Amino acid sequence: MSDINQAPQTIDWLHNCLGRPALPESQGMRGGLRRSRRQSACLDKPEGKAVKVSWKPYQKQLPTQANLGKWFARTTGIGTLGGGPNIQGHYIAFVDLDRKEKVFSSPQAFEARLEQWFNDYPLLNVAPRFRTPSSGYRVILAFTEEPDWTAFSLDRDRSRMGELLARNGGHTLLPPTVGTNGIPYRWEYFVAYPPTVAKPEDVGIAQAKNRLHWTVPALSTPALRRSVE
């Protein structure tokens, strides 16, 4: 697991295993940038300034080696986009579970619900997963069917518990990125390819009652292609 905590290994894993784009994240300057779902990845120029990197082109293709060399010369933070299909025909999903007070009464309640979910669906125990700086939790899965919704719940009342980042444009940060609070994203369990399931409902993930609407349109795209250098 230690190797995947280095940006070069994470880039290689994203491109060659998951078929998802590696994107730069300069966390130190996020406070000065307005986050958007289309354009919030950023990198530092040699003179110390920072510029935005649009995600849009990389919904359909992987960055070139020239892109990667420029982006990660001085930036160790890394992110990617959920979606697909990749060459295996799968939609890579990041199940982003929030530890919100209005949903979970305490950190212990959050951990208990997480443990129950894993006990109910043992397949999750072999899924790559990591902790976020805000004590949230993300689980990576590969779906054979593309979900058409984002906000999800694990409970019968379908109260919103997080976001299912499985459509093109759904952005997530990854280890070894350090959050703005100084705490890094960290792997809890890593395996090169996530377990495959047909759809979210097969592992207890249901559409939340109050649907979260995106401005990102649902895309039907071929497998990501590698850019010509």
mmCIF file with all atom_site columns, C-alpha atoms in Angstrom:
data_model
loop_
_atom_site.group_PDB
_atom_site.id
_atom_site.type_symbol
_atom_site.label_atom_id
_atom_site.label_alt_id
_atom_site.label_comp_id
_atom_site.label_asym_id
_atom_site.label_entity_id
_atom_site.label_seq_id
_atom_site.pdbx_PDB_ins_code
_atom_site.Cartn_x
_atom_site.Cartn_y
_atom_site.Cartn_z
_atom_site.occupancy
_atom_site.B_iso_or_equiv
_atom_site.pdbx_formal_charge
_atom_site.auth_seq_id
_atom_site.auth_comp_id
_atom_site.auth_asym_id
_atom_site.auth_atom_id
_atom_site.pdbx_PDB_model_num
ATOM 1   C CA . MET A 1 1   ? 0.000   0.000  0.000   1.00 0.00 ? 1   MET A CA 1
ATOM 2   C CA . SER A 1 2   ? 2.955   2.329  0.563   1.00 0.00 ? 2   SER A CA 1
ATOM 3   C CA . ASP A 1 3   ? 3.757   2.515  -3.163  1.00 0.00 ? 3   ASP A CA 1
ATOM 4   C CA . ILE A 1 4   ? 0.290   3.749  -4.073  1.00 0.00 ? 4   ILE A CA 1
ATOM 5   C CA . ASN A 1 5   ? 0.768   6.635  -1.637  1.00 0.00 ? 5   ASN A CA 1
ATOM 6   C CA . GLN A 1 6   ? 3.144   8.255  -4.136  1.00 0.00 ? 6   GLN A CA 1
ATOM 7   C CA . ALA A 1 7   ? 1.718   10.374 -6.955  1.00 0.00 ? 7   ALA A CA 1
ATOM 8   C CA . PRO A 1 8   ? 3.590   8.600  -9.832  1.00 0.00 ? 8   PRO A CA 1
ATOM 9   C CA . GLN A 1 9   ? 2.255   5.200  -8.763  1.00 0.00 ? 9   GLN A CA 1
ATOM 10  C CA . THR A 1 10  ? -1.236  6.627  -8.358  1.00 0.00 ? 10  THR A CA 1
ATOM 11  C CA . ILE A 1 11  ? -1.086  8.104  -11.863 1.00 0.00 ? 11  ILE A CA 1
ATOM 12  C CA . ASP A 1 12  ? 0.012   4.752  -13.301 1.00 0.00 ? 12  ASP A CA 1
ATOM 13  C CA . TRP A 1 13  ? -2.782  2.960  -11.435 1.00 0.00 ? 13  TRP A CA 1
ATOM 14  C CA . LEU A 1 14  ? -5.446  5.396  -12.644 1.00 0.00 ? 14  LEU A CA 1
ATOM 15  C CA . HIS A 1 15  ? -4.421  5.223  -16.288 1.00 0.00 ? 15  HIS A CA 1
ATOM 16  C CA . ASN A 1 16  ? -3.397  1.588  -16.669 1.00 0.00 ? 16  ASN A CA 1
ATOM 17  C CA . CYS A 1 17  ? -5.771  -0.165 -14.259 1.00 0.00 ? 17  CYS A CA 1
ATOM 18  C CA . LEU A 1 18  ? -8.898  1.962  -13.965 1.00 0.00 ? 18  LEU A CA 1
ATOM 19  C CA . GLY A 1 19  ? -8.740  3.849  -17.258 1.00 0.00 ? 19  GLY A CA 1
ATOM 20  C CA . ARG A 1 20  ? -9.458  7.138  -15.462 1.00 0.00 ? 20  ARG A CA 1
ATOM 21  C CA . PRO A 1 21  ? -7.606  10.452 -15.861 1.00 0.00 ? 21  PRO A CA 1
ATOM 22  C CA . ALA A 1 22  ? -5.061  11.686 -13.314 1.00 0.00 ? 22  ALA A CA 1
ATOM 23  C CA . LEU A 1 23  ? -5.649  15.374 -12.572 1.00 0.00 ? 23  LEU A CA 1
ATOM 24  C CA . PRO A 1 24  ? -3.471  17.777 -10.540 1.00 0.00 ? 24  PRO A CA 1
ATOM 25  C CA . GLU A 1 25  ? -4.692  19.267 -7.283  1.00 0.00 ? 25  GLU A CA 1
ATOM 26  C CA . SER A 1 26  ? -2.895  22.134 -5.569  1.00 0.00 ? 26  SER A CA 1
ATOM 27  C CA . GLN A 1 27  ? -4.684  22.163 -2.238  1.00 0.00 ? 27  GLN A CA 1
ATOM 28  C CA . GLY A 1 28  ? -2.716  25.075 -0.833  1.00 0.00 ? 28  GLY A CA 1
ATOM 29  C CA . MET A 1 29  ? -4.538  27.518 -3.087  1.00 0.00 ? 29  MET A CA 1
ATOM 30  C CA . ARG A 1 30  ? -8.048  26.114 -3.050  1.00 0.00 ? 30  ARG A CA 1
ATOM 31  C CA . GLY A 1 31  ? -9.187  28.857 -0.712  1.00 0.00 ? 31  GLY A CA 1
ATOM 32  C CA . GLY A 1 32  ? -8.506  31.404 -3.435  1.00 0.00 ? 32  GLY A CA 1
ATOM 33  C CA . LEU A 1 33  ? -10.411 29.555 -6.125  1.00 0.00 ? 33  LEU A CA 1
ATOM 34  C CA . ARG A 1 34  ? -14.085 28.998 -6.549  1.00 0.00 ? 34  ARG A CA 1
ATOM 35  C CA . ARG A 1 35  ? -14.755 25.296 -6.846  1.00 0.00 ? 35  ARG A CA 1
ATOM 36  C CA . SER A 1 36  ? -16.742 24.123 -9.837  1.00 0.00 ? 36  SER A CA 1
ATOM 37  C CA . ARG A 1 37  ? -17.517 20.674 -11.176 1.00 0.00 ? 37  ARG A CA 1
ATOM 38  C CA . ARG A 1 38  ? -16.028 21.576 -14.540 1.00 0.00 ? 38  ARG A CA 1
ATOM 39  C CA . GLN A 1 39  ? -12.851 23.390 -13.575 1.00 0.00 ? 39  GLN A CA 1
ATOM 40  C CA . SER A 1 40  ? -11.213 23.286 -10.168 1.00 0.00 ? 40  SER A CA 1
ATOM 41  C CA . ALA A 1 41  ? -8.107  21.149 -10.566 1.00 0.00 ? 41  ALA A CA 1
ATOM 42  C CA . CYS A 1 42  ? -5.056  23.400 -10.493 1.00 0.00 ? 42  CYS A CA 1
ATOM 43  C CA . LEU A 1 43  ? -1.275  23.435 -10.609 1.00 0.00 ? 43  LEU A CA 1
ATOM 44  C CA . ASP A 1 44  ? 1.629   25.700 -9.666  1.00 0.00 ? 44  ASP A CA 1
ATOM 45  C CA . LYS A 1 45  ? 3.677   27.470 -12.296 1.00 0.00 ? 45  LYS A CA 1
ATOM 46  C CA . PRO A 1 46  ? 7.450   27.787 -11.774 1.00 0.00 ? 46  PRO A CA 1
ATOM 47  C CA . GLU A 1 47  ? 7.027   31.369 -10.562 1.00 0.00 ? 47  GLU A CA 1
ATOM 48  C CA . GLY A 1 48  ? 4.700   30.183 -7.838  1.00 0.00 ? 48  GLY A CA 1
ATOM 49  C CA . LYS A 1 49  ? 1.393   31.225 -9.381  1.00 0.00 ? 49  LYS A CA 1
ATOM 50  C CA . ALA A 1 50  ? -1.390  28.769 -10.004 1.00 0.00 ? 50  ALA A CA 1
ATOM 51  C CA . VAL A 1 51  ? -3.722  28.120 -12.910 1.00 0.00 ? 51  VAL A CA 1
ATOM 52  C CA . LYS A 1 52  ? -6.855  26.082 -13.340 1.00 0.00 ? 52  LYS A CA 1
ATOM 53  C CA . VAL A 1 53  ? -7.026  22.888 -15.352 1.00 0.00 ? 53  VAL A CA 1
ATOM 54  C CA . SER A 1 54  ? -10.359 22.124 -16.971 1.00 0.00 ? 54  SER A CA 1
ATOM 55  C CA . TRP A 1 55  ? -11.653 18.616 -16.450 1.00 0.00 ? 55  TRP A CA 1
ATOM 56  C CA . LYS A 1 56  ? -13.888 18.644 -19.520 1.00 0.00 ? 56  LYS A CA 1
ATOM 57  C CA . PRO A 1 57  ? -11.415 17.276 -22.110 1.00 0.00 ? 57  PRO A CA 1
ATOM 58  C CA . TYR A 1 58  ? -10.515 14.382 -19.817 1.00 0.00 ? 58  TYR A CA 1
ATOM 59  C CA . GLN A 1 59  ? -14.035 13.078 -19.593 1.00 0.00 ? 59  GLN A CA 1
ATOM 60  C CA . LYS A 1 60  ? -13.345 11.586 -23.020 1.00 0.00 ? 60  LYS A CA 1
ATOM 61  C CA . GLN A 1 61  ? -9.596  11.011 -23.129 1.00 0.00 ? 61  GLN A CA 1
ATOM 62  C CA . LEU A 1 62  ? -6.595  10.469 -20.874 1.00 0.00 ? 62  LEU A CA 1
ATOM 63  C CA . PRO A 1 63  ? -3.980  13.199 -20.378 1.00 0.00 ? 63  PRO A CA 1
ATOM 64  C CA . THR A 1 64  ? -0.766  12.917 -22.380 1.00 0.00 ? 64  THR A CA 1
ATOM 65  C CA . GLN A 1 65  ? 2.606   12.258 -20.795 1.00 0.00 ? 65  GLN A CA 1
ATOM 66  C CA . ALA A 1 66  ? 3.461   15.880 -21.580 1.00 0.00 ? 66  ALA A CA 1
ATOM 67  C CA . ASN A 1 67  ? 0.387   17.011 -19.623 1.00 0.00 ? 67  ASN A CA 1
ATOM 68  C CA . LEU A 1 68  ? 1.316   14.834 -16.674 1.00 0.00 ? 68  LEU A CA 1
ATOM 69  C CA . GLY A 1 69  ? 4.941   15.973 -16.632 1.00 0.00 ? 69  GLY A CA 1
ATOM 70  C CA . LYS A 1 70  ? 3.880   19.612 -16.559 1.00 0.00 ? 70  LYS A CA 1
ATOM 71  C CA . TRP A 1 71  ? 1.082   19.194 -14.026 1.00 0.00 ? 71  TRP A CA 1
ATOM 72  C CA . PHE A 1 72  ? 2.928   17.101 -11.483 1.00 0.00 ? 72  PHE A CA 1
ATOM 73  C CA . ALA A 1 73  ? 6.353   18.766 -11.638 1.00 0.00 ? 73  ALA A CA 1
ATOM 74  C CA . ARG A 1 74  ? 5.522   20.750 -8.486  1.00 0.00 ? 74  ARG A CA 1
ATOM 75  C CA . THR A 1 75  ? 2.129   19.402 -7.468  1.00 0.00 ? 75  THR A CA 1
ATOM 76  C CA . THR A 1 76  ? 1.684   16.249 -5.392  1.00 0.00 ? 76  THR A CA 1
ATOM 77  C CA . GLY A 1 77  ? -2.080  16.477 -4.947  1.00 0.00 ? 77  GLY A CA 1
ATOM 78  C CA . ILE A 1 78  ? -4.018  14.220 -7.294  1.00 0.00 ? 78  ILE A CA 1
ATOM 79  C CA . GLY A 1 79  ? -7.628  13.724 -8.295  1.00 0.00 ? 79  GLY A CA 1
ATOM 80  C CA . THR A 1 80  ? -9.665  11.915 -10.909 1.00 0.00 ? 80  THR A CA 1
ATOM 81  C CA . LEU A 1 81  ? -13.135 11.603 -12.419 1.00 0.00 ? 81  LEU A CA 1
ATOM 82  C CA . GLY A 1 82  ? -15.625 8.832  -11.908 1.00 0.00 ? 82  GLY A CA 1
ATOM 83  C CA . GLY A 1 83  ? -17.382 7.406  -14.938 1.00 0.00 ? 83  GLY A CA 1
ATOM 84  C CA . GLY A 1 84  ? -16.532 5.444  -18.047 1.00 0.00 ? 84  GLY A CA 1
ATOM 85  C CA . PRO A 1 85  ? -16.841 3.079  -19.709 1.00 0.00 ? 85  PRO A CA 1
ATOM 86  C CA . ASN A 1 86  ? -13.211 2.004  -19.485 1.00 0.00 ? 86  ASN A CA 1
ATOM 87  C CA . ILE A 1 87  ? -11.693 -0.691 -21.682 1.00 0.00 ? 87  ILE A CA 1
ATOM 88  C CA . GLN A 1 88  ? -13.280 -3.345 -19.458 1.00 0.00 ? 88  GLN A CA 1
ATOM 89  C CA . GLY A 1 89  ? -16.673 -1.775 -20.131 1.00 0.00 ? 89  GLY A CA 1
ATOM 90  C CA . HIS A 1 90  ? -17.076 -0.676 -16.511 1.00 0.00 ? 90  HIS A CA 1
ATOM 91  C CA . TYR A 1 91  ? -18.126 2.596  -14.904 1.00 0.00 ? 91  TYR A CA 1
ATOM 92  C CA . ILE A 1 92  ? -15.714 3.401  -12.087 1.00 0.00 ? 92  ILE A CA 1
ATOM 93  C CA . ALA A 1 93  ? -17.585 4.754  -9.078  1.00 0.00 ? 93  ALA A CA 1
ATOM 94  C CA . PHE A 1 94  ? -16.406 6.539  -5.953  1.00 0.00 ? 94  PHE A CA 1
ATOM 95  C CA . VAL A 1 95  ? -19.006 6.113  -3.220  1.00 0.00 ? 95  VAL A CA 1
ATOM 96  C CA . ASP A 1 96  ? -18.522 9.311  -1.213  1.00 0.00 ? 96  ASP A CA 1
ATOM 97  C CA . LEU A 1 97  ? -20.019 8.808  2.240   1.00 0.00 ? 97  LEU A CA 1
ATOM 98  C CA . ASP A 1 98  ? -20.312 12.023 4.277   1.00 0.00 ? 98  ASP A CA 1
ATOM 99  C CA . ARG A 1 99  ? -20.061 12.135 8.029   1.00 0.00 ? 99  ARG A CA 1
ATOM 100 C CA . LYS A 1 100 ? -22.761 14.784 8.441   1.00 0.00 ? 100 LYS A CA 1
ATOM 101 C CA . GLU A 1 101 ? -24.203 15.662 11.835  1.00 0.00 ? 101 GLU A CA 1
ATOM 102 C CA . LYS A 1 102 ? -27.727 15.875 10.444  1.00 0.00 ? 102 LYS A CA 1
ATOM 103 C CA . VAL A 1 103 ? -27.438 12.243 9.321   1.00 0.00 ? 103 VAL A CA 1
ATOM 104 C CA . PHE A 1 104 ? -25.158 10.740 11.969  1.00 0.00 ? 104 PHE A CA 1
ATOM 105 C CA . SER A 1 105 ? -25.510 11.808 15.591  1.00 0.00 ? 105 SER A CA 1
ATOM 106 C CA . SER A 1 106 ? -21.848 11.107 16.370  1.00 0.00 ? 106 SER A CA 1
ATOM 107 C CA . PRO A 1 107 ? -18.625 9.760  14.844  1.00 0.00 ? 107 PRO A CA 1
ATOM 108 C CA . GLN A 1 108 ? -19.441 6.453  16.530  1.00 0.00 ? 108 GLN A CA 1
ATOM 109 C CA . ALA A 1 109 ? -22.822 6.334  14.768  1.00 0.00 ? 109 ALA A CA 1
ATOM 110 C CA . PHE A 1 110 ? -21.082 6.925  11.439  1.00 0.00 ? 110 PHE A CA 1
ATOM 111 C CA . GLU A 1 111 ? -18.597 4.115  12.043  1.00 0.00 ? 111 GLU A CA 1
ATOM 112 C CA . ALA A 1 112 ? -21.365 1.766  13.194  1.00 0.00 ? 112 ALA A CA 1
ATOM 113 C CA . ARG A 1 113 ? -23.373 2.400  10.005  1.00 0.00 ? 113 ARG A CA 1
ATOM 114 C CA . LEU A 1 114 ? -20.285 1.862  7.906   1.00 0.00 ? 114 LEU A CA 1
ATOM 115 C CA . GLU A 1 115 ? -19.563 -1.430 9.672   1.00 0.00 ? 115 GLU A CA 1
ATOM 116 C CA . GLN A 1 116 ? -23.169 -2.558 9.186   1.00 0.00 ? 116 GLN A CA 1
ATOM 117 C CA . TRP A 1 117 ? -23.002 -1.790 5.460   1.00 0.00 ? 117 TRP A CA 1
ATOM 118 C CA . PHE A 1 118 ? -19.827 -3.853 5.098   1.00 0.00 ? 118 PHE A CA 1
ATOM 119 C CA . ASN A 1 119 ? -21.343 -6.720 7.068   1.00 0.00 ? 119 ASN A CA 1
ATOM 120 C CA . ASP A 1 120 ? -24.484 -6.676 4.917   1.00 0.00 ? 120 ASP A CA 1
ATOM 121 C CA . TYR A 1 121 ? -22.438 -6.733 1.693   1.00 0.00 ? 121 TYR A CA 1
ATOM 122 C CA . PRO A 1 122 ? -19.158 -8.664 2.249   1.00 0.00 ? 122 PRO A CA 1
ATOM 123 C CA . LEU A 1 123 ? -17.999 -7.797 -1.283  1.00 0.00 ? 123 LEU A CA 1
ATOM 124 C CA . LEU A 1 124 ? -17.206 -4.315 0.043   1.00 0.00 ? 124 LEU A CA 1
ATOM 125 C CA . ASN A 1 125 ? -14.421 -5.745 2.189   1.00 0.00 ? 125 ASN A CA 1
ATOM 126 C CA . VAL A 1 126 ? -12.321 -6.313 -0.945  1.00 0.00 ? 126 VAL A CA 1
ATOM 127 C CA . ALA A 1 127 ? -13.038 -2.885 -2.455  1.00 0.00 ? 127 ALA A CA 1
ATOM 128 C CA . PRO A 1 128 ? -10.340 -0.191 -2.434  1.00 0.00 ? 128 PRO A CA 1
ATOM 129 C CA . ARG A 1 129 ? -11.301 2.518  0.036   1.00 0.00 ? 129 ARG A CA 1
ATOM 130 C CA . PHE A 1 130 ? -9.862  5.559  1.753   1.00 0.00 ? 130 PHE A CA 1
ATOM 131 C CA . ARG A 1 131 ? -10.513 8.144  4.451   1.00 0.00 ? 131 ARG A CA 1
ATOM 132 C CA . THR A 1 132 ? -10.899 11.843 3.678   1.00 0.00 ? 132 THR A CA 1
ATOM 133 C CA . PRO A 1 133 ? -9.473  14.759 5.720   1.00 0.00 ? 133 PRO A CA 1
ATOM 134 C CA . SER A 1 134 ? -12.985 15.559 6.976   1.00 0.00 ? 134 SER A CA 1
ATOM 135 C CA . SER A 1 135 ? -13.385 11.988 8.307   1.00 0.00 ? 135 SER A CA 1
ATOM 136 C CA . GLY A 1 136 ? -15.551 10.948 5.379   1.00 0.00 ? 136 GLY A CA 1
ATOM 137 C CA . TYR A 1 137 ? -15.159 7.634  3.566   1.00 0.00 ? 137 TYR A CA 1
ATOM 138 C CA . ARG A 1 138 ? -14.896 6.661  -0.090  1.00 0.00 ? 138 ARG A CA 1
ATOM 139 C CA . VAL A 1 139 ? -15.292 3.201  -1.547  1.00 0.00 ? 139 VAL A CA 1
ATOM 140 C CA . ILE A 1 140 ? -14.374 2.381  -5.154  1.00 0.00 ? 140 ILE A CA 1
ATOM 141 C CA . LEU A 1 141 ? -16.558 0.024  -7.194  1.00 0.00 ? 141 LEU A CA 1
ATOM 142 C CA . ALA A 1 142 ? -16.889 -0.946 -10.867 1.00 0.00 ? 142 ALA A CA 1
ATOM 143 C CA . PHE A 1 143 ? -20.438 -0.992 -12.261 1.00 0.00 ? 143 PHE A CA 1
ATOM 144 C CA . THR A 1 144 ? -21.481 -2.701 -15.479 1.00 0.00 ? 144 THR A CA 1
ATOM 145 C CA . GLU A 1 145 ? -24.474 -0.345 -15.738 1.00 0.00 ? 145 GLU A CA 1
ATOM 146 C CA . GLU A 1 146 ? -24.124 3.446  -15.619 1.00 0.00 ? 146 GLU A CA 1
ATOM 147 C CA . PRO A 1 147 ? -26.109 5.055  -12.763 1.00 0.00 ? 147 PRO A CA 1
ATOM 148 C CA . ASP A 1 148 ? -28.170 8.106  -13.758 1.00 0.00 ? 148 ASP A CA 1
ATOM 149 C CA . TRP A 1 149 ? -28.338 9.672  -10.294 1.00 0.00 ? 149 TRP A CA 1
ATOM 150 C CA . THR A 1 150 ? -25.871 11.038 -7.762  1.00 0.00 ? 150 THR A CA 1
ATOM 151 C CA . ALA A 1 151 ? -27.239 11.591 -4.231  1.00 0.00 ? 151 ALA A CA 1
ATOM 152 C CA . PHE A 1 152 ? -27.535 8.281  -2.405  1.00 0.00 ? 152 PHE A CA 1
ATOM 153 C CA . SER A 1 153 ? -28.669 6.654  0.812   1.00 0.00 ? 153 SER A CA 1
ATOM 154 C CA . LEU A 1 154 ? -27.943 3.380  2.584   1.00 0.00 ? 154 LEU A CA 1
ATOM 155 C CA . ASP A 1 155 ? -31.116 3.512  4.690   1.00 0.00 ? 155 ASP A CA 1
ATOM 156 C CA . ARG A 1 156 ? -34.769 2.723  4.049   1.00 0.00 ? 156 ARG A CA 1
ATOM 157 C CA . ASP A 1 157 ? -35.844 6.313  4.674   1.00 0.00 ? 157 ASP A CA 1
ATOM 158 C CA . ARG A 1 158 ? -33.536 7.257  1.770   1.00 0.00 ? 158 ARG A CA 1
ATOM 159 C CA . SER A 1 159 ? -32.111 10.269 3.578   1.00 0.00 ? 159 SER A CA 1
ATOM 160 C CA . ARG A 1 160 ? -29.125 11.671 1.737   1.00 0.00 ? 160 ARG A CA 1
ATOM 161 C CA . MET A 1 161 ? -25.820 10.237 2.987   1.00 0.00 ? 161 MET A CA 1
ATOM 162 C CA . GLY A 1 162 ? -23.420 11.230 0.237   1.00 0.00 ? 162 GLY A CA 1
ATOM 163 C CA . GLU A 1 163 ? -22.710 11.285 -3.490  1.00 0.00 ? 163 GLU A CA 1
ATOM 164 C CA . LEU A 1 164 ? -22.244 8.444  -5.946  1.00 0.00 ? 164 LEU A CA 1
ATOM 165 C CA . LEU A 1 165 ? -19.499 9.707  -8.263  1.00 0.00 ? 165 LEU A CA 1
ATOM 166 C CA . ALA A 1 166 ? -20.019 7.301  -11.142 1.00 0.00 ? 166 ALA A CA 1
ATOM 167 C CA . ARG A 1 167 ? -20.908 9.546  -14.071 1.00 0.00 ? 167 ARG A CA 1
ATOM 168 C CA . ASN A 1 168 ? -18.506 11.463 -16.288 1.00 0.00 ? 168 ASN A CA 1
ATOM 169 C CA . GLY A 1 169 ? -17.724 14.701 -14.457 1.00 0.00 ? 169 GLY A CA 1
ATOM 170 C CA . GLY A 1 170 ? -17.938 13.325 -10.906 1.00 0.00 ? 170 GLY A CA 1
ATOM 171 C CA . HIS A 1 171 ? -14.697 14.503 -9.283  1.00 0.00 ? 171 HIS A CA 1
ATOM 172 C CA . THR A 1 172 ? -12.805 13.102 -6.310  1.00 0.00 ? 172 THR A CA 1
ATOM 173 C CA . LEU A 1 173 ? -9.467  13.727 -4.648  1.00 0.00 ? 173 LEU A CA 1
ATOM 174 C CA . LEU A 1 174 ? -7.195  10.782 -3.866  1.00 0.00 ? 174 LEU A CA 1
ATOM 175 C CA . PRO A 1 175 ? -4.337  9.841  -1.561  1.00 0.00 ? 175 PRO A CA 1
ATOM 176 C CA . PRO A 1 176 ? -1.675  11.172 -1.103  1.00 0.00 ? 176 PRO A CA 1
ATOM 177 C CA . THR A 1 177 ? -3.372  14.586 -1.454  1.00 0.00 ? 177 THR A CA 1
ATOM 178 C CA . VAL A 1 178 ? -3.244  16.709 1.695   1.00 0.00 ? 178 VAL A CA 1
ATOM 179 C CA . GLY A 1 179 ? -6.459  18.546 2.555   1.00 0.00 ? 179 GLY A CA 1
ATOM 180 C CA . THR A 1 180 ? -6.687  22.234 3.364   1.00 0.00 ? 180 THR A CA 1
ATOM 181 C CA . ASN A 1 181 ? -6.797  21.270 7.054   1.00 0.00 ? 181 ASN A CA 1
ATOM 182 C CA . GLY A 1 182 ? -3.372  19.627 6.770   1.00 0.00 ? 182 GLY A CA 1
ATOM 183 C CA . ILE A 1 183 ? -4.747  16.090 7.018   1.00 0.00 ? 183 ILE A CA 1
ATOM 184 C CA . PRO A 1 184 ? -4.030  13.749 4.084   1.00 0.00 ? 184 PRO A CA 1
ATOM 185 C CA . TYR A 1 185 ? -6.386  11.453 2.257   1.00 0.00 ? 185 TYR A CA 1
ATOM 186 C CA . ARG A 1 186 ? -5.233  7.973  3.272   1.00 0.00 ? 186 ARG A CA 1
ATOM 187 C CA . TRP A 1 187 ? -5.858  4.469  2.023   1.00 0.00 ? 187 TRP A CA 1
ATOM 188 C CA . GLU A 1 188 ? -7.540  2.102  4.424   1.00 0.00 ? 188 GLU A CA 1
ATOM 189 C CA . TYR A 1 189 ? -7.457  -0.798 1.966   1.00 0.00 ? 189 TYR A CA 1
ATOM 190 C CA . PHE A 1 190 ? -6.021  -0.971 -1.535  1.00 0.00 ? 190 PHE A CA 1
ATOM 191 C CA . VAL A 1 191 ? -6.358  -3.406 -4.400  1.00 0.00 ? 191 VAL A CA 1
ATOM 192 C CA . ALA A 1 192 ? -5.599  -2.565 -8.023  1.00 0.00 ? 192 ALA A CA 1
ATOM 193 C CA . TYR A 1 193 ? -9.086  -3.148 -9.442  1.00 0.00 ? 193 TYR A CA 1
ATOM 194 C CA . PRO A 1 194 ? -12.381 -2.753 -7.581  1.00 0.00 ? 194 PRO A CA 1
ATOM 195 C CA . PRO A 1 195 ? -14.980 -5.514 -7.376  1.00 0.00 ? 195 PRO A CA 1
ATOM 196 C CA . THR A 1 196 ? -17.526 -5.503 -10.186 1.00 0.00 ? 196 THR A CA 1
ATOM 197 C CA . VAL A 1 197 ? -21.275 -5.298 -9.619  1.00 0.00 ? 197 VAL A CA 1
ATOM 198 C CA . ALA A 1 198 ? -24.106 -4.607 -12.019 1.00 0.00 ? 198 ALA A CA 1
ATOM 199 C CA . LYS A 1 199 ? -25.661 -1.596 -10.297 1.00 0.00 ? 199 LYS A CA 1
ATOM 200 C CA . PRO A 1 200 ? -25.548 0.369  -7.018  1.00 0.00 ? 200 PRO A CA 1
ATOM 201 C CA . GLU A 1 201 ? -28.630 -1.321 -5.590  1.00 0.00 ? 201 GLU A CA 1
ATOM 202 C CA . ASP A 1 202 ? -26.758 -4.640 -5.612  1.00 0.00 ? 202 ASP A CA 1
ATOM 203 C CA . VAL A 1 203 ? -24.637 -3.357 -2.710  1.00 0.00 ? 203 VAL A CA 1
ATOM 204 C CA . GLY A 1 204 ? -27.364 -1.468 -0.860  1.00 0.00 ? 204 GLY A CA 1
ATOM 205 C CA . ILE A 1 205 ? -26.860 1.956  -2.468  1.00 0.00 ? 205 ILE A CA 1
ATOM 206 C CA . ALA A 1 206 ? -30.196 3.597  -3.289  1.00 0.00 ? 206 ALA A CA 1
ATOM 207 C CA . GLN A 1 207 ? -31.078 6.938  -4.815  1.00 0.00 ? 207 GLN A CA 1
ATOM 208 C CA . ALA A 1 208 ? -31.689 9.496  -2.067  1.00 0.00 ? 208 ALA A CA 1
ATOM 209 C CA . LYS A 1 209 ? -35.170 10.888 -1.548  1.00 0.00 ? 209 LYS A CA 1
ATOM 210 C CA . ASN A 1 210 ? -34.070 14.462 -2.261  1.00 0.00 ? 210 ASN A CA 1
ATOM 211 C CA . ARG A 1 211 ? -32.295 14.138 -5.532  1.00 0.00 ? 211 ARG A CA 1
ATOM 212 C CA . LEU A 1 212 ? -29.196 16.261 -6.093  1.00 0.00 ? 212 LEU A CA 1
ATOM 213 C CA . HIS A 1 213 ? -29.356 17.872 -9.515  1.00 0.00 ? 213 HIS A CA 1
ATOM 214 C CA . TRP A 1 214 ? -26.159 18.470 -11.420 1.00 0.00 ? 214 TRP A CA 1
ATOM 215 C CA . THR A 1 215 ? -25.459 20.923 -14.194 1.00 0.00 ? 215 THR A CA 1
ATOM 216 C CA . VAL A 1 216 ? -23.261 18.260 -15.788 1.00 0.00 ? 216 VAL A CA 1
ATOM 217 C CA . PRO A 1 217 ? -25.273 16.459 -18.490 1.00 0.00 ? 217 PRO A CA 1
ATOM 218 C CA . ALA A 1 218 ? -25.304 12.686 -18.602 1.00 0.00 ? 218 ALA A CA 1
ATOM 219 C CA . LEU A 1 219 ? -22.811 11.642 -21.262 1.00 0.00 ? 219 LEU A CA 1
ATOM 220 C CA . SER A 1 220 ? -22.717 8.545  -23.379 1.00 0.00 ? 220 SER A CA 1
ATOM 221 C CA . THR A 1 221 ? -19.079 8.213  -24.379 1.00 0.00 ? 221 THR A CA 1
ATOM 222 C CA . PRO A 1 222 ? -16.831 5.475  -25.743 1.00 0.00 ? 222 PRO A CA 1
ATOM 223 C CA . ALA A 1 223 ? -13.986 4.109  -23.657 1.00 0.00 ? 223 ALA A CA 1
ATOM 224 C CA . LEU A 1 224 ? -11.308 6.701  -22.871 1.00 0.00 ? 224 LEU A CA 1
ATOM 225 C CA . ARG A 1 225 ? -8.687  6.989  -25.566 1.00 0.00 ? 225 ARG A CA 1
ATOM 226 C CA . ARG A 1 226 ? -5.091  7.997  -25.091 1.00 0.00 ? 226 ARG A CA 1
ATOM 227 C CA . SER A 1 227 ? -4.202  11.396 -26.507 1.00 0.00 ? 227 SER A CA 1
ATOM 228 C CA . VAL A 1 228 ? -1.673  11.640 -29.292 1.00 0.00 ? 228 VAL A CA 1
ATOM 229 C CA . GLU A 1 229 ? 1.545   13.176 -27.969 1.00 0.00 ? 229 GLU A CA 1
#
